[in-house]
Short mmCIF file of C-alpha atoms in Angstrom, two decimals:
data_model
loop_
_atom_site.label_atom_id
_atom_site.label_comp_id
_atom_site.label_asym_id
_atom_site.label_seq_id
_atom_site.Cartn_x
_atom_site.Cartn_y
_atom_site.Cartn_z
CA UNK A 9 2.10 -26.35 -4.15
CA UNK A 10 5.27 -26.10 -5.57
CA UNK A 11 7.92 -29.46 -5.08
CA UNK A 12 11.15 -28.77 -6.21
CA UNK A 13 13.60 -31.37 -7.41
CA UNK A 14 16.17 -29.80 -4.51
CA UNK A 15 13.91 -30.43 -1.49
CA UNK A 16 14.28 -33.85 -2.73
CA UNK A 17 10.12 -34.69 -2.83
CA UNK A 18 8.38 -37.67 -4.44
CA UNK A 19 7.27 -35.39 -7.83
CA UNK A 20 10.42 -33.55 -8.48
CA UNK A 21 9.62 -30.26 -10.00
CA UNK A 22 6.06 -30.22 -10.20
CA UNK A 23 3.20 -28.45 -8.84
CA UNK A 24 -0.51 -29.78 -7.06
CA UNK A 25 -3.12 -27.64 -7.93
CA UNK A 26 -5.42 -26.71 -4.56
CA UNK A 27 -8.64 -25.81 -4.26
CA UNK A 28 -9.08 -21.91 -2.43
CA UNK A 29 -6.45 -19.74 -1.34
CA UNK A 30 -4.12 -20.41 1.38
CA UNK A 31 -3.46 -17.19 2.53
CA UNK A 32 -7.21 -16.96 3.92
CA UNK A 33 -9.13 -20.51 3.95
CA UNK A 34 -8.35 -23.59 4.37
CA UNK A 35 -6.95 -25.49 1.28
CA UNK A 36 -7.52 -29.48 -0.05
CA UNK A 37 -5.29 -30.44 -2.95
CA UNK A 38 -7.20 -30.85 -6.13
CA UNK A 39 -5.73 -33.86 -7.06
CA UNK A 40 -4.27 -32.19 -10.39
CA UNK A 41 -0.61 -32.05 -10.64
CA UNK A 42 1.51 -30.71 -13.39
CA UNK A 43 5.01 -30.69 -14.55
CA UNK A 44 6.24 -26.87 -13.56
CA UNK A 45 7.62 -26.36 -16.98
CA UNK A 46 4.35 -26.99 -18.31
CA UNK A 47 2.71 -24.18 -16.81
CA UNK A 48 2.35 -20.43 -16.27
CA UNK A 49 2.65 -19.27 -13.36
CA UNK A 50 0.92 -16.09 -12.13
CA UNK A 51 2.01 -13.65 -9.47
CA UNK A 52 1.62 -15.88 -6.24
CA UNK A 53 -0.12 -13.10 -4.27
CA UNK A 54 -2.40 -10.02 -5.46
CA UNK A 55 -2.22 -8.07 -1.94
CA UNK A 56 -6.17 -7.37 -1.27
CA UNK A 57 -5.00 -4.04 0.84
CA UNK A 58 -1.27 -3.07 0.44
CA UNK A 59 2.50 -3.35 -1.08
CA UNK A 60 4.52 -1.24 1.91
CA UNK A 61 8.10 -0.76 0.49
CA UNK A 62 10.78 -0.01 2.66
CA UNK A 63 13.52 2.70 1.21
CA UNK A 64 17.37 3.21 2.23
CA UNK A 65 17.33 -0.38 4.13
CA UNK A 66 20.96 -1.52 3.56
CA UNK A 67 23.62 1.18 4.59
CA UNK A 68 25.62 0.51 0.95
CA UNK A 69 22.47 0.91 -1.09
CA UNK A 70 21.69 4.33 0.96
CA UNK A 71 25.54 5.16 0.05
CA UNK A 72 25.95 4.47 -3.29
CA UNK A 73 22.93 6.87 -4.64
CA UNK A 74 24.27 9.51 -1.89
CA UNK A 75 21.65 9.21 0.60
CA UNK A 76 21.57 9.10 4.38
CA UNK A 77 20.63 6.23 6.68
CA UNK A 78 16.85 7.54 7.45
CA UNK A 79 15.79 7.55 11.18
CA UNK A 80 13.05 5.64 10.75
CA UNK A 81 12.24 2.84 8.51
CA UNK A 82 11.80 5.49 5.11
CA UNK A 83 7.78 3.65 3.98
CA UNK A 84 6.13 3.71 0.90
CA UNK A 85 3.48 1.84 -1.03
CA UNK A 86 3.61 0.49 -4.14
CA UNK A 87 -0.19 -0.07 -5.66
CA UNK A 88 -1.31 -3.96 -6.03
CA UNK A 89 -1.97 -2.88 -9.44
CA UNK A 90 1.31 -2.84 -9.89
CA UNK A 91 2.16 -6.43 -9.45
CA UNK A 92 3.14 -9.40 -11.82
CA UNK A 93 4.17 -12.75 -11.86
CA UNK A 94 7.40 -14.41 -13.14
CA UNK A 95 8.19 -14.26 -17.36
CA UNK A 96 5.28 -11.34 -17.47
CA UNK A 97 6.95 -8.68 -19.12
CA UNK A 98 8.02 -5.35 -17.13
CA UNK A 99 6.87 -2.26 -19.43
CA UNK A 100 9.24 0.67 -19.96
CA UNK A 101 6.92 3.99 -19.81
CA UNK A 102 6.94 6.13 -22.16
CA UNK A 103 7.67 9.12 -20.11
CA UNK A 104 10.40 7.87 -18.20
CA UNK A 105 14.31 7.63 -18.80
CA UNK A 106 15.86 5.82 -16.22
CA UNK A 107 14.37 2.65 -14.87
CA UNK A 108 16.24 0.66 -12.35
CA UNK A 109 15.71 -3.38 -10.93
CA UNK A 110 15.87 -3.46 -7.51
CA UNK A 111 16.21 -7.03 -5.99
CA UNK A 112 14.26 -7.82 -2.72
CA UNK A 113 13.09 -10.59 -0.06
CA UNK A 114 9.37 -10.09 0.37
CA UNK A 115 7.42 -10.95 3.10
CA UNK A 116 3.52 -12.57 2.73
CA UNK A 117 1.35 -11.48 5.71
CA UNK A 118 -1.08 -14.31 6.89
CA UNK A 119 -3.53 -13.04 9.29
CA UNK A 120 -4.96 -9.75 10.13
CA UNK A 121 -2.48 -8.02 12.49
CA UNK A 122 -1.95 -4.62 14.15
CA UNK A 123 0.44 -3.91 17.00
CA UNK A 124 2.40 -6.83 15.98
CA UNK A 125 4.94 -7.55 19.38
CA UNK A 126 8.36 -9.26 17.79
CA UNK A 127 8.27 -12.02 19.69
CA UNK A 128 4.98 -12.47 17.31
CA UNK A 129 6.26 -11.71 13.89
CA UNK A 130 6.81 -15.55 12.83
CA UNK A 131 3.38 -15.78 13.71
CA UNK A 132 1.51 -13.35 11.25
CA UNK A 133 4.35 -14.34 8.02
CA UNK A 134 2.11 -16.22 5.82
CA UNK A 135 5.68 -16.67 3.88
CA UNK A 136 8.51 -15.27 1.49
CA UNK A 137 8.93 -14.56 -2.21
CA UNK A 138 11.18 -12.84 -4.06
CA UNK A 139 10.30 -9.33 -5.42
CA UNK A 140 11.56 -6.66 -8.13
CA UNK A 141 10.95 -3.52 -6.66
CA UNK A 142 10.79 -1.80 -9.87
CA UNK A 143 11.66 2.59 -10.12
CA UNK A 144 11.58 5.26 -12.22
CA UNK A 145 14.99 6.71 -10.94
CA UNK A 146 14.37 9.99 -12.89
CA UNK A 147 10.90 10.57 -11.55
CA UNK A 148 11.57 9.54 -8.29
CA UNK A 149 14.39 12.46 -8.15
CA UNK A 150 11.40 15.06 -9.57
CA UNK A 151 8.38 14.08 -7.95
CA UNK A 152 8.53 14.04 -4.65
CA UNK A 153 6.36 11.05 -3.73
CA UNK A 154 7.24 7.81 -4.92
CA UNK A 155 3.59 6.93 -5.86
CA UNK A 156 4.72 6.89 -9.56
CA UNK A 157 7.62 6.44 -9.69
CA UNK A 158 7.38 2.84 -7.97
CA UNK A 159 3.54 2.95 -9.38
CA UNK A 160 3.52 2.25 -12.41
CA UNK A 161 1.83 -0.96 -13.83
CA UNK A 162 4.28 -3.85 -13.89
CA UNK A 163 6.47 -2.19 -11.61
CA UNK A 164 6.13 -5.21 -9.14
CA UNK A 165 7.16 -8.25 -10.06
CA UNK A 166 6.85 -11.01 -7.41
CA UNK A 167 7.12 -14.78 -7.46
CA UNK A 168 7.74 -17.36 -8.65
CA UNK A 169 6.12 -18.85 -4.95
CA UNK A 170 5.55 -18.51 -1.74
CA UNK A 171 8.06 -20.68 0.52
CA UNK A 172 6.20 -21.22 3.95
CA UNK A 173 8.54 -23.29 5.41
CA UNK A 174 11.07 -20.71 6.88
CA UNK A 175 10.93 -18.53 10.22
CA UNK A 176 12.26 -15.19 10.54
CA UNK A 177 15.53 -16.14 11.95
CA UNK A 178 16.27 -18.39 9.06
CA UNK A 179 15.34 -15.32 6.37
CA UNK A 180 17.64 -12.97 8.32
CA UNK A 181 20.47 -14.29 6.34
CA UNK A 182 20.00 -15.25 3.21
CA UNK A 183 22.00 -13.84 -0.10
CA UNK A 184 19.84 -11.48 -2.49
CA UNK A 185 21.65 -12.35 -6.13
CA UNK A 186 20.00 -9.98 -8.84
CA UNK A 187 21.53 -10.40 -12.10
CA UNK A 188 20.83 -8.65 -15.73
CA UNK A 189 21.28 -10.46 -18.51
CA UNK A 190 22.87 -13.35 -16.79
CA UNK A 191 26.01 -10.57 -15.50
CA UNK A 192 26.02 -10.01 -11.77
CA UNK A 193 24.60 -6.76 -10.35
CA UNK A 194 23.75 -7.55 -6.51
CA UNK A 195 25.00 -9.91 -3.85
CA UNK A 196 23.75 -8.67 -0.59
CA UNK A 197 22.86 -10.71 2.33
CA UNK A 198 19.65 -9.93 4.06
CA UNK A 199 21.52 -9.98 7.48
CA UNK A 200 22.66 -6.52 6.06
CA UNK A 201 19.32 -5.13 6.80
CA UNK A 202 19.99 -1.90 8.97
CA UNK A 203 15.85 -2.76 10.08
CA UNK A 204 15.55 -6.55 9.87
CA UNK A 205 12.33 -8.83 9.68
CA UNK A 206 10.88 -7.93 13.18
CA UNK A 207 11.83 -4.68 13.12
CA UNK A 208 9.82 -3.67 9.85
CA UNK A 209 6.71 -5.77 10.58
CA UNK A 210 6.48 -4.21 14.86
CA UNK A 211 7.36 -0.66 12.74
CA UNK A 212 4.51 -0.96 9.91
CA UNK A 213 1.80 -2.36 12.01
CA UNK A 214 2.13 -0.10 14.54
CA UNK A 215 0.42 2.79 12.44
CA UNK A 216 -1.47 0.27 9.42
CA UNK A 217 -3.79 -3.06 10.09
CA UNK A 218 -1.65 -5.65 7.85
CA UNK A 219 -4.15 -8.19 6.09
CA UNK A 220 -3.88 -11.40 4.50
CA UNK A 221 -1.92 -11.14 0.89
CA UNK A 222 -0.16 -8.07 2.62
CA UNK A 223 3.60 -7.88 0.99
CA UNK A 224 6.41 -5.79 2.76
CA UNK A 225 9.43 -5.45 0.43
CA UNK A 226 12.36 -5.63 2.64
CA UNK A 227 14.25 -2.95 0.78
CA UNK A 228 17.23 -4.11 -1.59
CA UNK A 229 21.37 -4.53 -1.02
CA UNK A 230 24.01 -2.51 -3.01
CA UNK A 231 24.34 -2.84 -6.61
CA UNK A 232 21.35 -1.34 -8.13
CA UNK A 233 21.27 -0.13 -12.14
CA UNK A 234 19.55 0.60 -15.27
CA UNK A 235 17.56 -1.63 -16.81
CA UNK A 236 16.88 -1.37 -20.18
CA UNK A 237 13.86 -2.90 -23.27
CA UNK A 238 15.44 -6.04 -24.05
CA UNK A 239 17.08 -6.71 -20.79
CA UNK A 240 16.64 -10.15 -18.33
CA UNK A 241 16.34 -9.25 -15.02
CA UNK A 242 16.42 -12.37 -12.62
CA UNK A 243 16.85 -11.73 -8.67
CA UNK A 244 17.06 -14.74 -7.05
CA UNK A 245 16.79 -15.26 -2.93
CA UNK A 246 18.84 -18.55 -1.51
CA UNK A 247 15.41 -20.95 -0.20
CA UNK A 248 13.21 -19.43 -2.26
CA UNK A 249 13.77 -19.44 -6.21
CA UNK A 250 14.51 -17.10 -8.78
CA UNK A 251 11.96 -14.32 -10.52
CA UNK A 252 12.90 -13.18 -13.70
CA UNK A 253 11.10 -11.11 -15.75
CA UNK A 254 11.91 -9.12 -19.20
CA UNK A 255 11.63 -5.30 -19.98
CA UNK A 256 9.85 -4.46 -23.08
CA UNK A 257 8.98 -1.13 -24.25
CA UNK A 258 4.89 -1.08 -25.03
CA UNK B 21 -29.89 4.28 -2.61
CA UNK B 22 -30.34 7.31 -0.06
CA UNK B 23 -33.33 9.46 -0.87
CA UNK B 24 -32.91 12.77 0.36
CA UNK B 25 -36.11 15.16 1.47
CA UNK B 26 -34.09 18.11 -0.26
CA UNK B 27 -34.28 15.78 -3.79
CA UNK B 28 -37.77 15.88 -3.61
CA UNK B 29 -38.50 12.15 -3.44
CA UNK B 30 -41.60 10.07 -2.78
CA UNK B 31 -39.42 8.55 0.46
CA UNK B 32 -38.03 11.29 2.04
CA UNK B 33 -34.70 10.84 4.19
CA UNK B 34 -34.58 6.67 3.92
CA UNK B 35 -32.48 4.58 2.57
CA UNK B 36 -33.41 1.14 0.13
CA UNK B 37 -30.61 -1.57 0.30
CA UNK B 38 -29.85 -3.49 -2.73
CA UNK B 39 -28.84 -7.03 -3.64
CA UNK B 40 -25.02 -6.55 -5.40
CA UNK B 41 -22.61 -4.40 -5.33
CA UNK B 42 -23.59 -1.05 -7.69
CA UNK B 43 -19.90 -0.28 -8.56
CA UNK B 44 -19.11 -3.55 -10.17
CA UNK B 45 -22.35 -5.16 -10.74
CA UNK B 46 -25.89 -5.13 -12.01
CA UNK B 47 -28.13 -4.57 -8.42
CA UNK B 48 -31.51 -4.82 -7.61
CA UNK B 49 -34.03 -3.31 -4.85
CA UNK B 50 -34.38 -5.83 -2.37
CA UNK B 51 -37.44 -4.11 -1.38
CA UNK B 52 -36.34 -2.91 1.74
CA UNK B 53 -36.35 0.32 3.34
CA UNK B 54 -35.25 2.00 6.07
CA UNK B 55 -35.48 5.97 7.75
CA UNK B 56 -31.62 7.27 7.27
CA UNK B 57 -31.86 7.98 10.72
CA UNK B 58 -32.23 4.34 11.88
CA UNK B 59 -29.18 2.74 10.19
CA UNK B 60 -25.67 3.62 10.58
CA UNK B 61 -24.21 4.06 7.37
CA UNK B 62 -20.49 2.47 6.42
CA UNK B 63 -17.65 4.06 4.11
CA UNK B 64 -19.80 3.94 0.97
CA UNK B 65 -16.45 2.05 -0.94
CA UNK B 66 -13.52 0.05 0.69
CA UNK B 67 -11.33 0.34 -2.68
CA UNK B 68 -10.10 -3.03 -4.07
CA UNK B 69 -6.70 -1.55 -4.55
CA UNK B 70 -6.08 2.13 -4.18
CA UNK B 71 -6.88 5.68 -2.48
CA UNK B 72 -4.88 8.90 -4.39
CA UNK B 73 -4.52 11.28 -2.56
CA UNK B 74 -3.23 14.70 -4.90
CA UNK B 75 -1.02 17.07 -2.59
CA UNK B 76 -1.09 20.59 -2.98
CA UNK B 77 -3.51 20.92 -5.59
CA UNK B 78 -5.01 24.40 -4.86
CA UNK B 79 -2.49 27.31 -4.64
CA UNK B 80 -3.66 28.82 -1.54
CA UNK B 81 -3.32 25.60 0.37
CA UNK B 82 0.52 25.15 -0.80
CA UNK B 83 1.04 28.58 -0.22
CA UNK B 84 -0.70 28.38 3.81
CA UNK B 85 2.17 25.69 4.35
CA UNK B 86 4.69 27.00 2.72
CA UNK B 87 4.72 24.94 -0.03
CA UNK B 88 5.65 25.53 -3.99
CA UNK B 89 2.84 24.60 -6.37
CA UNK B 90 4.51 21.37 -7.87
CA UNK B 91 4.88 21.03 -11.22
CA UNK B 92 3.22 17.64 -11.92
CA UNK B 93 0.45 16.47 -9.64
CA UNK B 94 2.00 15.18 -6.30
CA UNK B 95 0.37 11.87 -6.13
CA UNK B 96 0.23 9.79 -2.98
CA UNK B 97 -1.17 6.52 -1.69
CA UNK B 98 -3.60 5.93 1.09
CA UNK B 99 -3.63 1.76 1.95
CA UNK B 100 -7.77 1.08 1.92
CA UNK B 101 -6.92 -0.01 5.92
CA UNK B 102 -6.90 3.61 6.52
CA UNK B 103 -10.96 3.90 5.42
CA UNK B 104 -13.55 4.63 7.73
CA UNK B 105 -17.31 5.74 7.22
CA UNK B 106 -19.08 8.59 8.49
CA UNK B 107 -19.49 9.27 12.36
CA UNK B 108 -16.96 6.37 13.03
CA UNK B 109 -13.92 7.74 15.09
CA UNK B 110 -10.76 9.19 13.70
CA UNK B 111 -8.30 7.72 16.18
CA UNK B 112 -5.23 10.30 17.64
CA UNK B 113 -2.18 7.88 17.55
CA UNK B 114 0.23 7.92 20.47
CA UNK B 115 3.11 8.71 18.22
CA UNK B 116 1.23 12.03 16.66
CA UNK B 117 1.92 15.52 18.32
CA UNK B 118 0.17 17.43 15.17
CA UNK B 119 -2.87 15.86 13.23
CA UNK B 120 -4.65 17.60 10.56
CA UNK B 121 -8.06 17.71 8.83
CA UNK B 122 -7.99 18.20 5.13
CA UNK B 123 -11.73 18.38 3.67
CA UNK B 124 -11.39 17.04 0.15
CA UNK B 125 -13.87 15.89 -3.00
CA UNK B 126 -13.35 12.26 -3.90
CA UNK B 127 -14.05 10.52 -6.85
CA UNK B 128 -14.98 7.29 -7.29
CA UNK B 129 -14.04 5.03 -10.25
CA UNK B 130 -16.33 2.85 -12.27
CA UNK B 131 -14.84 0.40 -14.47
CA UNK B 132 -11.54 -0.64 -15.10
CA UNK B 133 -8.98 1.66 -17.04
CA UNK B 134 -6.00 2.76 -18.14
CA UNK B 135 -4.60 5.72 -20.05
CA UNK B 136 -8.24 7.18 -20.08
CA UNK B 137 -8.82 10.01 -22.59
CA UNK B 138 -10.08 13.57 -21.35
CA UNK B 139 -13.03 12.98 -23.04
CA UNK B 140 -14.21 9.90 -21.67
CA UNK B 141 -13.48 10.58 -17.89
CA UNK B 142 -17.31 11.03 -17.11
CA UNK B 143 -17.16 7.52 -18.15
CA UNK B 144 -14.70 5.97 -15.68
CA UNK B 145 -16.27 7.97 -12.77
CA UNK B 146 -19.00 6.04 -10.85
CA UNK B 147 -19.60 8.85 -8.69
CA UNK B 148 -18.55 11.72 -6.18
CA UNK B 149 -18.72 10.97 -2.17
CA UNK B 150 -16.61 13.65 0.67
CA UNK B 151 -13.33 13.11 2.14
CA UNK B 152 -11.24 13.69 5.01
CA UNK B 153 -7.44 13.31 4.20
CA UNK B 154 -6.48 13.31 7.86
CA UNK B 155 -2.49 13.67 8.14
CA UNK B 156 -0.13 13.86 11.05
CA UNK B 157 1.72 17.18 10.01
CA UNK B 158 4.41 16.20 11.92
CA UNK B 159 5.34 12.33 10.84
CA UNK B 160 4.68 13.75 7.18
CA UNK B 161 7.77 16.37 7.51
CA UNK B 162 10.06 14.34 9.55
CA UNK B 163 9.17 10.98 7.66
CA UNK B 164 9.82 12.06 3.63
CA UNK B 165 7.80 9.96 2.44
CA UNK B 166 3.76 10.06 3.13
CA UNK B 167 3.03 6.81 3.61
CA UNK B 168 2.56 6.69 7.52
CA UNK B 169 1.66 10.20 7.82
CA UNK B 170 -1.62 9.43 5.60
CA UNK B 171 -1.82 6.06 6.15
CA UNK B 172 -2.69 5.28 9.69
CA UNK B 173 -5.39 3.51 10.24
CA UNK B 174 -8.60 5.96 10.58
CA UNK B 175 -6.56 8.99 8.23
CA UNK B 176 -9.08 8.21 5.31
CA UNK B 177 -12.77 8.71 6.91
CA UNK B 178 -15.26 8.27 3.43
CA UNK B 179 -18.90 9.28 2.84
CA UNK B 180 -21.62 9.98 3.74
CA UNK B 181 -22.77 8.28 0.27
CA UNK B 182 -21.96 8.55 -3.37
CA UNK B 183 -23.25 10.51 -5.49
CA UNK B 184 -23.91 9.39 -9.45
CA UNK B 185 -26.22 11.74 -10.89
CA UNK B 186 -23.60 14.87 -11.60
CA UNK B 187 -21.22 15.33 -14.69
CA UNK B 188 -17.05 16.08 -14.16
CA UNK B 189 -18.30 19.77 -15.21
CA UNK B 190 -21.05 19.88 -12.90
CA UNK B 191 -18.46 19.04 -9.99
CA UNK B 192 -15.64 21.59 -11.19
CA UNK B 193 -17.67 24.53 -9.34
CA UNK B 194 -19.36 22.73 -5.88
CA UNK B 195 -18.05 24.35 -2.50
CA UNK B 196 -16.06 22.26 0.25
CA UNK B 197 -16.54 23.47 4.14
CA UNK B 198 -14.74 22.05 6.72
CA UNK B 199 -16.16 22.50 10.24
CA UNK B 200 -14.27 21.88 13.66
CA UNK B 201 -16.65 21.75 16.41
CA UNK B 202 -19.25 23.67 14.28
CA UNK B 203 -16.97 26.68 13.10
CA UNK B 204 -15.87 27.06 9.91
CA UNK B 205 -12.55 26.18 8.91
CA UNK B 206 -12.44 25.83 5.02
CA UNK B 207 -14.72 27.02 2.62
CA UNK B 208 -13.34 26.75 -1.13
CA UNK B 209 -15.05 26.04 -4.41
CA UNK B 210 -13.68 22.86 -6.59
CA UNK B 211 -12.84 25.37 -9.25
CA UNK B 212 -9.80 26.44 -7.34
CA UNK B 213 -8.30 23.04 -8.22
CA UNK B 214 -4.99 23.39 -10.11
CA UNK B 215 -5.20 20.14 -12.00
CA UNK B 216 -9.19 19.79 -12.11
CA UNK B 217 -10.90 16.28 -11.97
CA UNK B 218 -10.44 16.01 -16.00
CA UNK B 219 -6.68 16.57 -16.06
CA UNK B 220 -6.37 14.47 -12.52
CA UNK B 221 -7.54 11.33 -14.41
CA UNK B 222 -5.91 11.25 -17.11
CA UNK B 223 -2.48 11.81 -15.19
CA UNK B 224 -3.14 8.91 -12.78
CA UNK B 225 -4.04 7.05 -15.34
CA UNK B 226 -1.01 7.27 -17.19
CA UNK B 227 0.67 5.58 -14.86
CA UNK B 228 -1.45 2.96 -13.20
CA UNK B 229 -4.45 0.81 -14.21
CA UNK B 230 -7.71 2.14 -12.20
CA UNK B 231 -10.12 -0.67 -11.07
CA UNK B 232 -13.78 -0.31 -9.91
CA UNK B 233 -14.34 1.58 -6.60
CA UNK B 234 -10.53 2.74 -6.36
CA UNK B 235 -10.70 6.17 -5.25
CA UNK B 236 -9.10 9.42 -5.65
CA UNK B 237 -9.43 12.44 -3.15
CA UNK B 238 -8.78 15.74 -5.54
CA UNK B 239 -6.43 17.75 -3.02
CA UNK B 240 -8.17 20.80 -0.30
CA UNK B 241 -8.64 23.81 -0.33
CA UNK B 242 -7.20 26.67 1.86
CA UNK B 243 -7.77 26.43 5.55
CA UNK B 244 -6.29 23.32 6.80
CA UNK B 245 -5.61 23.26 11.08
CA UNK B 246 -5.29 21.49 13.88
CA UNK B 247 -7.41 18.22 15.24
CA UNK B 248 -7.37 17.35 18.70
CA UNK B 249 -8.88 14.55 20.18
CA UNK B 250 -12.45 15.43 21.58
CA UNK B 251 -13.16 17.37 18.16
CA UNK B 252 -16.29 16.72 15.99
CA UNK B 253 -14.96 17.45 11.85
CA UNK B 254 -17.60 17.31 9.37
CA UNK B 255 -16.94 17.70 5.68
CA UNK B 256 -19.46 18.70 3.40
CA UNK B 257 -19.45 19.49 -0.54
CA UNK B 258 -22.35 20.60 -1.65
CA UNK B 259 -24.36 18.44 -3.89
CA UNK B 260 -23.45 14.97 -1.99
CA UNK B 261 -23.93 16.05 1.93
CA UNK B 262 -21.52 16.23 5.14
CA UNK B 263 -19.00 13.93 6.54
CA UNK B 264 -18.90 13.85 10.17
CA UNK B 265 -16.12 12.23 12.66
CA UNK B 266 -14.99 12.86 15.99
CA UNK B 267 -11.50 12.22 17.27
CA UNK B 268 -10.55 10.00 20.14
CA UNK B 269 -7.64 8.71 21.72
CA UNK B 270 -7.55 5.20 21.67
#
C-alpha cells in the first residue's frame, strides 16, 4: 500500500508491505513499511489470463494515423509476458524501425466475471493504473495481427500502483499526459473515449471470462510518436501517478 | 500418465495420476490408477500466459479462403479463458452466424525461453497434444483484429493428453483428420506446414519470452467448414489420439 504525500496520510510517501495478493485473497499488512524512494517497485499486476487492448478508441487518435472509427470496440491482446513495472527498461527490437509510446488508463479486474451488466462494472474493477501500450508501428502496418507488434517483451509497461479508491464515473474524466523526454506529446481526457469504462468491460466480457489481475487498456488520446533508445517516456493519469520507463536498445 | 493398449503397456487403457505438475516440476506416481474410461479427462495444460495460434500456415488452407500465403508467420493470441478439454462443449455464441472448426497440432512448451536456436527447439518442447482453433468466420472478417473471433470462451478445446516421447522431426510428417459427425472433413499431413514447428519457434520466440505450458497451435490444414450446434468434432493427429467436442447453444 502505497500513501502518497498528496492524499495527505500519516506516512507521507511511503509504502506497507502486505502479506498475499489483493487482487485474489484477503490481505493483513506486514507491519514493514518503507520510504517509496527506497524501493523498487515491480509491475503492480502480472495478469494470470489476459492484457485485452482496445484500438482506434479516441476519434483524434483514429484520425491522425488515417484510420476510421471501427464499429465495434477494434480488441486485441497483448501477452502478460509482455509486461513491466515502472524504471524497467523498454527494449528496442532489433528487427523493428518504428516504435511508438502510447499513453493509457488501465483497468484491474477483481473478480471472475462474464456477462458483466453496466450497472455492475464498478463492481468487478479491482482498480486503475497507468499503462504504456507499447507498438511496433512498422510491423503493425505489415503483419496483419497485432500479436507482435504489441507482443514483444517489455512492450507493456504498467504501474507504478493500483489506485482502488475511484469508481467508474470518477475515471471517465481524467487527463492522460504522456510526455518524452520531459516535452509534451499527449493531453487527452479519458471522457474522450468514443467506448468508455462500461462500455468496454459489458463489450469484452460478453465473448471472454475476465479473471482476477485481468488489465483492459482503455486505448490512448491523440498525440502518439516515435520513441527512440535513450528516450524517457513518462505517461501520467490525474489520481493515479506517473509510469515512466526508458528505451534502451539490447 | 495415460497408458494406451495400442503402446503395448503392462496397464492397458488407464491412467496413473501424479503428485506435481510434469511441465514445471519434478512428479511422482502417487500410486494410483484408474481405467481411462472411468475418469473424465481435463485440457491437459491451462497455459500460464499464452496460446499462438499461426494463421494460414498451409497453402491450401489460405488458398480455400481466399487468402495470400503471408509472408511472415501470422501470429495470433488465444486468452487461456478460451481452453477447454476433451468432450467438454464448444459453446455457439448468440452473436455468431458462422463458426468454424480448424483441426490443428499443438505444441507444448517446457521451460522458459527466449530467442531459442533451431537447434535446441526439441529442448523447449515438453510435448505435442491436438487442437481445435474454433473461429467465428464471421466476427473474424468484420472485426480486423482476431481477438474475439478466436477468443471466446470455449474457441480453444485442448487434448486428449500430451504427448512427450516424439522428436520436432518425428512430428513434421503425422496426419491431422478432422471429423464432423463422423465424416471426414480434413485430412493433411504436418509436412504441409509452411513454416514447420522448427522455424515456428524460433520466430515466436524472437519476439516474446515462452514460459512452461504456454502453447502454440501450428496452423490447419485444408478442409476447414461449418459447425453448427448439435455437431460432434473430433480431432485426431496420429501419434497422440482424437479430440472430441460437441457444440451447444448455451
Amino acid at each position: 500500500i502505497v500513501e502518497l504525500a498528496a492524499d495527505g496520510g500519516k506516512h507521507p510517501d511511503t509504502i506497507s508491505t502486505l502479506t498475499g495478493d489483493p487482487i485474489s485473497m484477503p490481505v493483513q499488512l506486514s507491519g514493514e513499511r518503507h520510504e517509496l524512494e527506497a524501493v523498487r517497485l515491480l509491475a503492480p499486476v502480472i495478469p494470470r489470463s489476459k492484457v485485452v487492448g482496445v484500438g482506434r478508441n479516441y476519434a483524434a487518435h483514429a484520425a491522425e494515423l488515417g484510420n476510421e472509427v471501427p464499429e465495434v470496440p477494434l480488441l486485441f491482446f497483448k501477452p502478460n509476458t509482455s509486461v513491466i513495472g515502472p524504471d524497467e527498461p523498454i527494449i528496442y527490437p532489433e528487427p523493428v524501425h518504428e516504435m511508438a509510446y502510447e499513453g493509457e488508463l488501465a483497468l484491474v479486474i477483481g473478480r471472475i466475471c462474464r456477462d458483466v451488466p453496466a450497472e455492475r462494472v464498478d463492481e468487478v474493477i479491482f482498480g486503475y493504473t497507468v499503462a504504456n501500450d507499447v507498438t511496433a508501428r512498422d510491423l503493425q502496418k505489415t503483419d496483419g495481427q497485432w500479436a507482435r507488434a504489441k507482443g514483444y517483451d517489455t512492450f507493456c509497461p504498467l504501474g507504478p500502483w493500483i489506485t482502488t479508491h475511484q469508481s467508474v464515473a470518477e475515471m471517465g474524466d481524467v487527463m492522460i499526459t504522456t510526455t518524452v523526454d520531459g516535452e509534451q506529446r499527449q493531453h487527452g481526457s479519458t471522457s474522450l473515449m468514443l467506448r468508455d469504462i462500461t462500455e468496454l468491460v459489458v463489450y469484452i466480457s460478453s465473448f471472454t471470462t475476465l479473471l482476477p489481475g485481468d488489465v483492459i487498456l482503455t486505448g490512448t488520446p491523440a498525440g502518439v510518436g516515435e520513441l527512440l533508445p535513450g528516450h524517457e517516456v513518462a505517461v501520467s493519469v490525474d489520481g493515479i501517478g506517473t509510469l515512466t520507463n526508458t528505451v534502451i536498445r539490447k
